[in-house]
XYZ file of C-alpha atoms in Angstrom:
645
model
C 45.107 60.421 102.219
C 45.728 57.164 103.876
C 45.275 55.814 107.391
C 48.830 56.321 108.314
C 48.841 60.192 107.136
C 46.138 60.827 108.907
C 46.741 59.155 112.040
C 50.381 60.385 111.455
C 51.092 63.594 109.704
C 54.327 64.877 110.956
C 55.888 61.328 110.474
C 54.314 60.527 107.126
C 55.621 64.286 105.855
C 58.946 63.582 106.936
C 59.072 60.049 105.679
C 57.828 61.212 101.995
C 60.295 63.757 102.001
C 63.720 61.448 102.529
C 61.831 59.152 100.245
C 61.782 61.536 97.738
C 65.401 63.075 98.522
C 66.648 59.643 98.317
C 65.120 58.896 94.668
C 66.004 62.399 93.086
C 69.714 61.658 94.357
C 69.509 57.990 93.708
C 68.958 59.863 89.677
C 71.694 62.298 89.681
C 74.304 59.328 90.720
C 72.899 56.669 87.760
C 73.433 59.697 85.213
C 76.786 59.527 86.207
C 77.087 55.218 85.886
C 74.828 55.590 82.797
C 77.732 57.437 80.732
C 80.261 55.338 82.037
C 78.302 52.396 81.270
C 77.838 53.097 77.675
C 81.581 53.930 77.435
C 82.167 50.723 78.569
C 79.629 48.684 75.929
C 80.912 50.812 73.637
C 84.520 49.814 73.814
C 83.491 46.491 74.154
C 81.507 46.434 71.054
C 84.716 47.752 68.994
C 86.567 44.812 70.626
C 84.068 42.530 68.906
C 84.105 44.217 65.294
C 87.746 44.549 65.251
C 89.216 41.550 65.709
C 86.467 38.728 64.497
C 89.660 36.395 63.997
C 89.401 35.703 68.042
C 85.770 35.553 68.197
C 85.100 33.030 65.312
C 84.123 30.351 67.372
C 81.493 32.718 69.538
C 78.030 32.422 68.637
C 75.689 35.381 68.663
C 73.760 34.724 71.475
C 77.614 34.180 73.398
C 78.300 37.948 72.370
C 74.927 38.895 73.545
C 75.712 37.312 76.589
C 79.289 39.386 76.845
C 77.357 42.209 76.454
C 75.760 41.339 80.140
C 77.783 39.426 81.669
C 80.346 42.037 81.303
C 77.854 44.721 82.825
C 78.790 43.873 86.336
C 82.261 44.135 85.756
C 81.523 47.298 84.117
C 79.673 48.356 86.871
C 82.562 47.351 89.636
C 85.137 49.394 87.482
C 82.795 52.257 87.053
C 82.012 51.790 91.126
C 85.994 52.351 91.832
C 86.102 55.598 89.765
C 83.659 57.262 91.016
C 83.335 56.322 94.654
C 85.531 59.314 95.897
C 83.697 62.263 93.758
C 80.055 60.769 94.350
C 80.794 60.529 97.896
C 82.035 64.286 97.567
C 78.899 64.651 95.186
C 76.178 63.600 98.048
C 77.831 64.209 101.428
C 74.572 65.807 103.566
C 75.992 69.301 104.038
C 74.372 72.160 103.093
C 76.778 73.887 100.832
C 76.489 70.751 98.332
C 73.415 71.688 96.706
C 75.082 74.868 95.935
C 75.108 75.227 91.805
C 79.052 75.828 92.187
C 79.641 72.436 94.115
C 77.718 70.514 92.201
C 79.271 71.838 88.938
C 82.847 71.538 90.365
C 81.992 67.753 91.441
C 81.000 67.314 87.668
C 84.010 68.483 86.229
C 85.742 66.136 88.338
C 83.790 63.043 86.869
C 84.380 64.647 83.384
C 88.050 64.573 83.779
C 87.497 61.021 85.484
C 85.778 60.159 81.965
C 88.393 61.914 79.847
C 90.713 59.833 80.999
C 88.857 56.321 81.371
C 88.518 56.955 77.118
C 91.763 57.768 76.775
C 92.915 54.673 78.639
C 90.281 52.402 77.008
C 91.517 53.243 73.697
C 95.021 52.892 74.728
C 93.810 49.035 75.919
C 91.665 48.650 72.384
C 95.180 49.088 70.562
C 96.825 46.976 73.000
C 95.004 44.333 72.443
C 95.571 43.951 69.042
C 99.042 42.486 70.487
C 98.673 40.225 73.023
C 94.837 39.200 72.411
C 94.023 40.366 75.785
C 93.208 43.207 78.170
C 96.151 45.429 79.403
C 97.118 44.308 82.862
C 100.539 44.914 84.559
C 101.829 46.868 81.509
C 100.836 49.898 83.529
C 103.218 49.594 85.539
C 106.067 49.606 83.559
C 105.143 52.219 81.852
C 104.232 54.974 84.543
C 108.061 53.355 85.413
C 109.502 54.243 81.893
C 108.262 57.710 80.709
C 110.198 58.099 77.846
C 108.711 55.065 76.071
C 105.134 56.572 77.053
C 105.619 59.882 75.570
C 106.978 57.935 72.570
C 103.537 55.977 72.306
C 102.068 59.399 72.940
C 103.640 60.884 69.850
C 102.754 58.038 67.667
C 98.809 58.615 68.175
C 99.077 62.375 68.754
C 96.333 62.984 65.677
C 93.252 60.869 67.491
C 94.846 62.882 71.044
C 94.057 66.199 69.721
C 91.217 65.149 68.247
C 89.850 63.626 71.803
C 90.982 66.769 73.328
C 88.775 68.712 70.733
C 85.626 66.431 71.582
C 85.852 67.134 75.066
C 85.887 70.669 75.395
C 82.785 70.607 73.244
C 80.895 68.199 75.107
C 81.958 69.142 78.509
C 79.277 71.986 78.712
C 77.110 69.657 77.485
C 77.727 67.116 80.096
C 77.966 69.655 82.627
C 74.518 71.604 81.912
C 72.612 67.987 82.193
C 74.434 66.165 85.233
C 74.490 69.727 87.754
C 71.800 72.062 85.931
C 70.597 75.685 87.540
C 67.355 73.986 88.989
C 67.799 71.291 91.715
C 65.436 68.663 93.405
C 67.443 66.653 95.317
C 68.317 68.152 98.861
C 71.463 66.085 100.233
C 69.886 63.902 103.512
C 71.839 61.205 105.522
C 69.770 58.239 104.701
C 70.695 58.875 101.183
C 73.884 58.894 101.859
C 74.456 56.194 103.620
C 72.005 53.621 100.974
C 73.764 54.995 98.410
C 77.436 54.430 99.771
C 76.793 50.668 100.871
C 74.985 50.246 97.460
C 78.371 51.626 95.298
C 80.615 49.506 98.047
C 78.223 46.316 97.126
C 78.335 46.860 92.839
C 81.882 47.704 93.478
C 82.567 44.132 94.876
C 79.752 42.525 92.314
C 77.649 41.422 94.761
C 76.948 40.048 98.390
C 79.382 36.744 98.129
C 82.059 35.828 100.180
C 84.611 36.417 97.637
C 84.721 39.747 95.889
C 84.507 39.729 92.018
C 87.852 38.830 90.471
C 89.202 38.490 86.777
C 88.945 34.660 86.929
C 85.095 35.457 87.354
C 84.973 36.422 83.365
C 86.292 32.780 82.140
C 83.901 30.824 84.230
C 81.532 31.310 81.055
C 82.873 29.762 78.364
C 86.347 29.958 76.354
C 89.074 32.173 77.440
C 88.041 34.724 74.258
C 84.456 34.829 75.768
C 86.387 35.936 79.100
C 88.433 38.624 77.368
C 85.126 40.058 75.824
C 83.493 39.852 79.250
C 86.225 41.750 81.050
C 87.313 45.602 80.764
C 90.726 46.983 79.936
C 90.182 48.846 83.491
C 88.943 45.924 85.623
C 92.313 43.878 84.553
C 94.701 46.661 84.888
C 93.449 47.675 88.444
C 92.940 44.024 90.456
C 96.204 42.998 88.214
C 98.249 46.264 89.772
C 97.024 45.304 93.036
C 97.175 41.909 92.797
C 101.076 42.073 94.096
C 104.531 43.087 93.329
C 105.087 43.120 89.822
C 108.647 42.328 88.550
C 110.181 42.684 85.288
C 112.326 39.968 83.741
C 114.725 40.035 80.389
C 113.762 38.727 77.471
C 115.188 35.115 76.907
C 115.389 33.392 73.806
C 112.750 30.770 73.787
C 114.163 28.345 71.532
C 117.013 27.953 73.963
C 115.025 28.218 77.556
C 112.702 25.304 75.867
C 116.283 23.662 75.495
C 117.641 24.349 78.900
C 114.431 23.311 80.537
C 114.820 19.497 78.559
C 111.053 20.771 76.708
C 110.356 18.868 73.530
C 110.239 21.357 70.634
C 107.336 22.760 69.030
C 105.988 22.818 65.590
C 104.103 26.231 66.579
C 106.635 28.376 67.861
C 103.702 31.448 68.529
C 102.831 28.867 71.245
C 105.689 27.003 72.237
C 104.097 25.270 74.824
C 101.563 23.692 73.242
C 101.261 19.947 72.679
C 99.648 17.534 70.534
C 98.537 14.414 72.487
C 97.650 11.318 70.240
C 95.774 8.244 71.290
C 98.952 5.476 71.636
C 96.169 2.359 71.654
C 93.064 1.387 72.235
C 91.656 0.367 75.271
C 89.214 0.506 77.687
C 88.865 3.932 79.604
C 90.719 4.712 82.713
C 89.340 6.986 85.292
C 91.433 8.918 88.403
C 90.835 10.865 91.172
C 92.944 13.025 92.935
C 92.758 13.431 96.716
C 94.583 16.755 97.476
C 95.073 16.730 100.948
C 95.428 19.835 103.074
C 99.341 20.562 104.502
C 99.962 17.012 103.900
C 103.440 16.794 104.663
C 105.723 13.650 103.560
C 107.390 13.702 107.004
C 104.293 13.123 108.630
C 103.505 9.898 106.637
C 105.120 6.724 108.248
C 105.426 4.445 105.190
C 107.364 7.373 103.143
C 109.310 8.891 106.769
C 112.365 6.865 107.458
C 112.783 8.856 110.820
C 110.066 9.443 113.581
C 107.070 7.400 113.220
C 103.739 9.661 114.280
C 101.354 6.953 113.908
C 98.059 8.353 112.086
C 98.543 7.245 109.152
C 97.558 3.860 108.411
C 95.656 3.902 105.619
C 97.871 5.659 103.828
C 101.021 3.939 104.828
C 98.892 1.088 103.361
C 98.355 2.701 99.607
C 101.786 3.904 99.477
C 103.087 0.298 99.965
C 100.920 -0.856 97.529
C 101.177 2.362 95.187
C 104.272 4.165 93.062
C 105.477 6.418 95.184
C 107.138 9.409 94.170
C 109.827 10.407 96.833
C 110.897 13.992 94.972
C 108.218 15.375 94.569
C 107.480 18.952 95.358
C 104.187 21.419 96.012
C 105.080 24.450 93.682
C 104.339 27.323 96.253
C 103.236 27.883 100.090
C 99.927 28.561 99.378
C 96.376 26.749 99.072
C 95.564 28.880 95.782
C 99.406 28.191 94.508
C 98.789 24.482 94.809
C 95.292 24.715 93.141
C 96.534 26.848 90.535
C 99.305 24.484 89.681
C 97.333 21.290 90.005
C 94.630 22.802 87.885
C 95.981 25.003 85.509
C 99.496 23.832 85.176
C 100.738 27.369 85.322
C 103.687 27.698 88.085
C 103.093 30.422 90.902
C 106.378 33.162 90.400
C 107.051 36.047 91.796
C 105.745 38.920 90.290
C 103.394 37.224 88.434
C 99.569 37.299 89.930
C 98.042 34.241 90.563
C 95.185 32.916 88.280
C 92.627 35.080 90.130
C 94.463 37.587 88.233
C 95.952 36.303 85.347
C 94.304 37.464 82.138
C 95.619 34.949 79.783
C 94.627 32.335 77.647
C 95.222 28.952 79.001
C 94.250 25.424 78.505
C 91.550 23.898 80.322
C 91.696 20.484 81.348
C 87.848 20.073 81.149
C 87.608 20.983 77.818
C 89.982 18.857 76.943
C 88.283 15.566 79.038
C 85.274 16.479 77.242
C 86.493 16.415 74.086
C 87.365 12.859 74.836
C 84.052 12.513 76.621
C 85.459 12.258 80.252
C 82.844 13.205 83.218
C 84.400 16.183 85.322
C 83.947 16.666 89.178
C 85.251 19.024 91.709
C 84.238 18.044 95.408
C 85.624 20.059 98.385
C 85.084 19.920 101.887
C 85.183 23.737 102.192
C 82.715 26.422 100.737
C 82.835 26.532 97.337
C 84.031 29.913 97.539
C 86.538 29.440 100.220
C 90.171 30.366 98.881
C 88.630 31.251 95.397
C 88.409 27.530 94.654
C 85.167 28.116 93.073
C 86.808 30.284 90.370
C 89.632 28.128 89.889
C 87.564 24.857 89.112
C 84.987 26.509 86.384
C 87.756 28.519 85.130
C 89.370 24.914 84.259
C 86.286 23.606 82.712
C 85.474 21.288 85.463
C 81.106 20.648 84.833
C 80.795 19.409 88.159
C 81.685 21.330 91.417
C 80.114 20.410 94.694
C 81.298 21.609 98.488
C 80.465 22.383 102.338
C 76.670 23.063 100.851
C 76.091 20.111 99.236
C 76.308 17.733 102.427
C 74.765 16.935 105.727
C 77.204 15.572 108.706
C 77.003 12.563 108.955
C 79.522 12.704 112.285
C 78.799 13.745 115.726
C 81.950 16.267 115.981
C 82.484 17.462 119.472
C 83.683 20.714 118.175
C 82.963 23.573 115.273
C 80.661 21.295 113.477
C 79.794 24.238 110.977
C 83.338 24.949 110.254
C 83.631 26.759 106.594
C 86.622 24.672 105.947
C 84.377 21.358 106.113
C 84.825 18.066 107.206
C 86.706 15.156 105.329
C 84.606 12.103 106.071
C 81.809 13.474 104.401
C 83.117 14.763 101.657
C 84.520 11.983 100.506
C 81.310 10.435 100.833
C 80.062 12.819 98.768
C 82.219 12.265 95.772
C 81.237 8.784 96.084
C 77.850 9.048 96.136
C 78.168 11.145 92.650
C 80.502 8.881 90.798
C 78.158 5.834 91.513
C 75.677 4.992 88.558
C 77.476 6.819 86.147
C 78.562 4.829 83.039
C 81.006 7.867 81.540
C 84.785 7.660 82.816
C 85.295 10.516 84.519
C 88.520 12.482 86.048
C 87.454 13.865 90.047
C 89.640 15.715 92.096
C 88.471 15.895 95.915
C 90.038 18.705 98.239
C 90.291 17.784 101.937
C 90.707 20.443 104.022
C 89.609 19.614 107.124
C 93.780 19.635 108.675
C 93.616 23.349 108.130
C 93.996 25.378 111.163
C 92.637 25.707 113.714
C 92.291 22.444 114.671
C 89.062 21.749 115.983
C 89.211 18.971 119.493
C 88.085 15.770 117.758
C 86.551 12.751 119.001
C 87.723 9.186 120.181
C 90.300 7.582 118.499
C 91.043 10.295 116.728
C 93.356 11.797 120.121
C 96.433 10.287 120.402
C 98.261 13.785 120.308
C 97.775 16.528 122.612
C 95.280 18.984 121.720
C 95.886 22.792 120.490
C 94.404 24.699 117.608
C 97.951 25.557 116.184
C 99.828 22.776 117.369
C 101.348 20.024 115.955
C 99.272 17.843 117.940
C 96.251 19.499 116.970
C 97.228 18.778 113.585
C 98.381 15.375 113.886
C 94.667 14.580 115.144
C 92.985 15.663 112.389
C 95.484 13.936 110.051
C 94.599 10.582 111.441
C 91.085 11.840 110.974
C 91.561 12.389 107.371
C 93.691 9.133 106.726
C 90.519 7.401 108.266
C 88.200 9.098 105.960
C 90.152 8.165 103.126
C 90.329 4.745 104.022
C 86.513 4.968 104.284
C 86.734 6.283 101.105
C 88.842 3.589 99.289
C 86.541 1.000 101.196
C 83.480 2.454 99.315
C 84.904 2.845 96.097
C 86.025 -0.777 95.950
C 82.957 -2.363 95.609
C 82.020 -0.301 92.326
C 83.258 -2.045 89.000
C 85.066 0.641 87.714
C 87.516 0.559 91.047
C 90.111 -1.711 88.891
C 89.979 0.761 86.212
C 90.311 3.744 88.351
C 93.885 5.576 89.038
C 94.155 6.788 92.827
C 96.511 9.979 93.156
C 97.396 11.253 96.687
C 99.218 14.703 97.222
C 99.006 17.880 98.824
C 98.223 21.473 98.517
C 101.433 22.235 100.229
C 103.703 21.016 103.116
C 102.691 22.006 106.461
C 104.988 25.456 107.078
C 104.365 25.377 111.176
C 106.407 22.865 112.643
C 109.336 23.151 110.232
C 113.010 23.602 110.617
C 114.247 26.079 108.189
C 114.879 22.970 105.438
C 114.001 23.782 102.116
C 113.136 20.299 101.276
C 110.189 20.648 104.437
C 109.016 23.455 103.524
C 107.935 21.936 100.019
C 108.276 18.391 99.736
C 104.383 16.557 99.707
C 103.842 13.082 99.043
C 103.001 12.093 95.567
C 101.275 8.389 95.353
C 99.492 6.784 92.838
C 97.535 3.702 92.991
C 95.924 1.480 90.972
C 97.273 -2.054 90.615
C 96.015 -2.865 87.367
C 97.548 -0.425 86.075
C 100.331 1.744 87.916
C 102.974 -1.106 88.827
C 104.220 -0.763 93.037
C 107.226 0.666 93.538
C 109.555 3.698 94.515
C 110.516 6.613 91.999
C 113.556 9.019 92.813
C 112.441 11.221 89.906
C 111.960 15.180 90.803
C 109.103 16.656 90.041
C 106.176 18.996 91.359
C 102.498 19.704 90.782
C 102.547 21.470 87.327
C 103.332 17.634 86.232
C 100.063 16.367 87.546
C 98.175 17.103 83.942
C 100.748 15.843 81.870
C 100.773 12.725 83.932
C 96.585 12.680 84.040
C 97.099 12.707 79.749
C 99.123 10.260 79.744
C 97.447 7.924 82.399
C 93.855 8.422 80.391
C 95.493 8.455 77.079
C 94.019 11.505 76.048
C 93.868 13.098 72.533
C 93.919 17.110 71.667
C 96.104 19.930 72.374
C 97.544 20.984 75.701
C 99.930 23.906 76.503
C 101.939 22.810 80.116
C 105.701 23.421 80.979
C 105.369 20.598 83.114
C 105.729 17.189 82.079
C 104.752 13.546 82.660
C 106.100 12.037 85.655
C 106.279 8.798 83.156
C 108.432 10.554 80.756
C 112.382 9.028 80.802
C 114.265 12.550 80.907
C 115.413 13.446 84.309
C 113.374 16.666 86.147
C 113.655 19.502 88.143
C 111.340 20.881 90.592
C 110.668 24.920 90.732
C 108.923 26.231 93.887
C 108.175 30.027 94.781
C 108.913 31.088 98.456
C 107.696 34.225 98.425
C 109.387 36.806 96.460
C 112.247 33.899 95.761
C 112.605 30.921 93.611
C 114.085 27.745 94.298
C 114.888 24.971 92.094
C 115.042 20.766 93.593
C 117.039 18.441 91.074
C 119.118 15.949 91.262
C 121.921 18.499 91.406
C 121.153 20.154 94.816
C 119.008 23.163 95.941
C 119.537 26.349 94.642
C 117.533 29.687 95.743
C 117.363 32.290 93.679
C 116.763 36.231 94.069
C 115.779 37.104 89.982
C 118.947 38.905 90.608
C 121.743 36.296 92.181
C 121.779 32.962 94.035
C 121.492 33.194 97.472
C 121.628 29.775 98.769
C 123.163 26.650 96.920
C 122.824 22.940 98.191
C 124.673 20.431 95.982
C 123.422 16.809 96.698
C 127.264 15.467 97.295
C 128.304 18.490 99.891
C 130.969 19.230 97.755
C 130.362 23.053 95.844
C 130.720 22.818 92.544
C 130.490 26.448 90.576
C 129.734 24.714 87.372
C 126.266 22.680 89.253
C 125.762 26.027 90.837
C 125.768 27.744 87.211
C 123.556 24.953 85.363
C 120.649 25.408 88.455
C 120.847 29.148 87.969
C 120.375 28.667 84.661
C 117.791 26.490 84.511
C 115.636 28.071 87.028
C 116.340 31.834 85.186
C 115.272 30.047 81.566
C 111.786 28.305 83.066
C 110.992 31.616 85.499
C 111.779 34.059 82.257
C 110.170 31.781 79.697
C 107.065 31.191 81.841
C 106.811 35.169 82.573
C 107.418 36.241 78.674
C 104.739 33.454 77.476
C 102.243 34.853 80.063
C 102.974 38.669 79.400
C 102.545 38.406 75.813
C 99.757 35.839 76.328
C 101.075 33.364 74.121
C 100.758 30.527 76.491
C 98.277 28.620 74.789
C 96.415 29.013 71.521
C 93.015 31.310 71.998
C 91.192 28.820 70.520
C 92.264 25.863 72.184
C-alpha cells in the first residue's frame, strides 16, 4: 500500500473503484467502434482492389496512408451512429447493468451495423459510376421509392444472402458485446468522459472547425481523397450540408453552346481544357488581394456618384490599372467567393459548397507546379476561420500562412487579438515571404480586417463616425485597408520582380448592409489589375465574375496543362455573362439586363434599354438554366474534371 491509501483509505477505495468502472466501460464501448472500424477498412480496402484504374497513380505507401488518414473519418461516422445507443448503453442507472438492457442496447447497434453494410455496399456499387462516394443521391431516393425497390430487386441474391449472415452472427455478436457476467457498474464520471470523448472523435478533434469532406483532399489528389473518405461521412455532412434540389437533365453539347464554351475533344469531361505555352518569355508572377466586402460603390476612382474619401491608394491603381467595371462576386458569402476564386466552381443552389462537394476538381496548385510556379496563401484571419484553411490545401496551394504567423506591428486602440486579423500586417507578411525567392510564384492575400464588427481605429483612420455595424464603422477600416495596401505596393516596388508581377484587386463579395435592394449592389466588386509592363491602363465594359479569375491567371502566366473551369478569360473576345446565387435564387448580369431566376420561372427581369423584350427575357432564362443545369449534372455525376488531372 502506498502513502495515500494509508493516510486515505475511504478516498483511495472510492477513487480505484470509478477508476476501474471507468476502464471496464471505457472496453465495452471500443468493442462496439472496433467492429465498426473494421467494417469501415474493410470497405475501403475493396474500394482499392476494385477499381485500380483510379488509383494508378497512388503509391503504396499513399494507400497505406488512406488506410489512416481515413481512420478519423471512420471514427467521426462511427461516433454519429452510435452516440444515441451508447449513451442509452452507459447512462448511470441501475437497471442498465441488467443482462436484458444491455442485450437489448446490443441489438440496437446490431441493427445499426446491419444497415451501415448494407449501405456501404450500396456506396461500393455506386461508385463504380461516378468515381466517388454517394452524397446527395440519398435524398432522391428516400424521395422516389419506386426506383429504390427497383435497385432492391436487382441485388436481391447478395440481400438474402446478408440477411442470412446476420441472423447467424447476431448471437455471436450479442454473447461477446453484453455476456451473462458483467464488470463494469455504470458511474457518472464514466459517463460524462466518455460522452465528451464520442462528441470530440465525432468532430475529429479539438479545432475550431469541425472535420469536413474537404478535410480528405488536403492530402494529395482528389482519388487519394475519395479513398480517405467513407460512403457514410459524404452522404451525412452532404444531406446536411443544405437544401438539395434536383434539376433536368440538359443536353451538354448544347448548354456548352448556349453558354458561348469552346467545345471539347473529351466529351466525358467537357470542361476540361488544354492550355499550351503561346511564346516564350520570361515568367510573370501575380497576386491577388481579395479584399473583404469591398464594394465598387465605395471606391472613388470607379464611383461616379458620392465620393467617401478612403480610398486613395486604390483610386490610384485603378487609374493606372484595367479596370473591369462588370464585374461580379458569384455569391453573398466569404466561402462562395473563396470557392469561386479558388476552385472555379460557381456556388448554386442546392448544390453544397466545396466543404461538401465530393468531386474531382482541378487544382490550381498542381497545375502552377507543374509549370514550377511558387504557391502562397496569406490571410489576415485564422487559418481556420471560414474553412479557408480547407479551401487553400484542397487547391494545392504549398504555402498557407495566417493570424498565427504574425506579430502586430500596430498599436490598435481596440480588439487587437481579433480572429479576423489585421490588414497592415498581413500584407507585410506576404512580403516578407515572397522576398529572396528566385521561383515565380502566384500569392493570393485575404484581407479581412473590414469584416464586422468594426473595431474603433486610430488617427487618421476616423473620418466617419464610429459603430461596429455601421457604415461608418466600415468606411474606417476601409481607409485602413487601402493604407495597408498602399504600404504594401510601396514594399513590393523595390523588389526586381515588381515589373514582372501582375497586381489583381477584388473582393470576396459586396458589402450586403448598407444596400438598397439593387441587384447590381448587392454583387458588383471591383475587379483591377495592374501591372504596367504588362496589363495596358484602361476601362473594360466586359461582364464577368470570379469563376473567371483562373482562366485569366492561365492566361496572364501563360501556363501549360489541363484545366476544367466554366469560366473563362476575362481576355478572351466573346462577350460574357455573369451568374450569381442569392440564396436559393439565381441571377444572371449581361449585357442584356438582369434576370432572376427561381429553377422554376423568372421572377424579376431588367433589360439594359428599359424597354421588355420577351425574346431578351427568353435568351437570359436560357442561358442561366443551361450553365446552372450543366454545372449541377457535371458535379452530380462527377465528371467535372478528369480524376487524374
Amino acid at each position: 500500500m502506498n502513502y495515500f491509501q494509508i493516510k486515505f483509505p475511504l478516498i483511495s477505495n472510492i477513487l480505484w473503484t470509478h477508476i476501474r468502472n471507468i476502464y471496464s466501460i471505457l472496453l465495452e464501448v471500443l468493442q462496439f467502434y472496433l467492429v465498426f472500424i473494421l467494417l469501415f477498412q474493410t470497405f475501403r480496402i475493396l474500394i482499392y482492389v476494385n477499381y485500380p484504374d483510379l488509383f494508378t497513380n497512388l503509391q503504396f505507401f499513399e494507400f497505406i496512408q488512406s488506410i489512416f488518414l481515413g481512420l478519423r473519418f471512420d471514427l467521426s461516422s462511427i461516433s454519429a451512429i452510435l452516440f444515441i445507443p451508447i449513451v442509452f448503453y452507459i447512462i448511470p442507472f441501475n437497471f442498465s447493468n441488467s443482462l436484458m438492457y444491455r442485450r437489448i442496447i446490443s441489438s440496437i447497434i446490431y441493427i445499426q451495423l446491419c444497415a451501415t453494410t448494407i449501405f456501404l455496399t450500396a456506396d461500393f456499387f455506386y461508385f463504380s459510376f461516378v468515381k466517388r462516394h454517394i452524397t446527395n443521391e440519398v435524398l432522391f431516393l428516400l424521395n422516389d421509392s419506386k426506383y429504390l425497390m427497383s435497385e432492391v430487386a436487382s441485388h436481391i441474391g447478395l440481400l438474402i444472402t446478408y440477411c442470412v449472415l446476420f441472423l447467424v452472427f447476431y448471437f455471436f455478436f450479442i454473447r461477446k458485446t453484453a455476456p451473462i457476467t458483467h464488470h463494469g457498474k455504470r458511474s457518472i464520471p464514466a459517463f460524462i468522459i466518455i460522452i465528451l470523448s464520442m462528441i470530440t472523435i465525432g468532430r475529429g478533434g479539438i479545432q475550431i472547425k469541425p472535420i469536413a469532406i474537404i478535410d480528405a483532399y488536403q492530402h494529395g489528389s482528389a482519388n487519394l481523397g475519395h479513398l480517405i473518405l467513407n460512403g457514410f461521412f459524404t452522404a451525412s455532412h452532404y444531406s446536411f450540408a443544405g437544401n438539395f434540389i434536383e434539376r433536368p437533365k440538359i443536353d451538354e453539347t448544347f448548354a456548352l453552346n448556349i453558354i458561348d464554351l469552346p467545345k471539347t475533344n473529351n466529351p466525358q469531361y467537357p470542361l476540361e481544357k488544354n492550355y499550351t505555352k503561346k511564346e516564350t518569355e520570361k515568367k510573370k508572377n501575380v497576386v491577388v488581394i481579395i479584399v473583404e466586402s469591398l464594394t465598387y460603390k465605395y471606391i472613388d476612382y470607379l464611383n461616379k456618384g458620392k465620393k467617401y474619401g478612403v480610398t486613395p491608394n486604390i483610386d490610384k491603381i485603378a487609374s493606372e490599372g484595367l479596370i473591369f467595371s462588370n464585374f461580379f462576386a458569384n455569391g453573398q458569402r466569404s466561402i462562395e467567393g473563396a470557392q469561386a476564386i479558388l476552385t472555379g466552381i460557381p456556388p448554386l443552389p442546392g448544390i453544397p459548397d466545396i466543404i461538401s462537394l465530393s468531386v474531382n476538381y482541378s487544382r490550381l496548385g498542381e497545375l502552377a507546379k507543374a509549370n514550377h510556379y511558387r504557391t502562397i496563401f496569406v490571410t489576415s484571419t485564422l487559418k481556420e476561420s471560414f474553412s479557408l484553411d480547407l479551401m487553400v490545401y484542397a487547391s494545392g496551394i504549398e504555402e498557407y500562412y495566417g493570424r498565427e504567423d504574425y506579430n502586430l506591428l500596430l498599436n490598435y486602440p481596440e480588439a487587437r487579438e481579433r480572429t479576423l486579423g489585421w490588414d497592415y500586417e498581413t500584407f507585410m507578411l506576404l512580403s516578407d515571404k515572397l522576398s529572396g525567392h528566385g521561383q515565380p510564384f502566384i500569392a493570393f492575400v485575404n484581407a479581412s480586417s473590414d469584416h464586422t464588427p468594426f473595431p474603433r481605429m486610430q488617427e487618421p483612420f476616423t473620418k466617419y463616425t464610429h459603430g461596429q455595424e455601421s457604415e461608418g464603422g466600415y468606411l474606417n477600416m476601409l481607409h485602413y485597408t487601402d493604407w495597408a495596401i498602399g504600404e504594401f505596393m510601396a514594399k513590393m516596388s523595390k523588389q526586381e520582380y515588381f515589373n514582372d508581377t501582375v497586381f489583381i484587386i477584388t473582393a470576396d463579395h459586396a458589402l450586403a448592409h448598407f444596400q438598397a435592394d439593387d441587384p447590381y449592389g448587392k454583387f458588383k466588386i471591383p475587379l483591377i489589375l495592374y501591372s504596367p509592363k504588362h496589363i495596358p491602363k484602361g476601362n473594360s465594359e466586359r461582364f464577368a465574375s470570379q469563376i473567371d479569375i483562373i482562366p485569366s491567371m492561365i492566361d496572364i502566366l501563360n501556363l501549360e496543362g489541363k484545366f476544367s473551369n466554366i469560366g473563362t478569360s476575362i481576355f478572351a473576345p466573346s462577350d460574357n455573362f455573369a451568374i450569381t446565387k442569392e440564396g436559393s435564387l439565381l441571377n444572371i448580369f449581361a449585357k442584356e439586363g438582369f434576370l432572376q431566376l427561381s429553377l422554376q420561372q423568372v421572377l424579376k427581369f431588367i433589360p439594359s434599354q428599359n424597354t421588355e423584350d420577351e425574346n431578351l427575357k427568353n435568351e437570359l432564362s436560357e442561358k442561366i438554366q443551361a450553365f446552372d443545369q450543366l454545372t449541377y449534372q457535371l458535379l452530380t455525376e462527377n465528371r467535372w474534371a478528369h480524376p487524374n488531372k
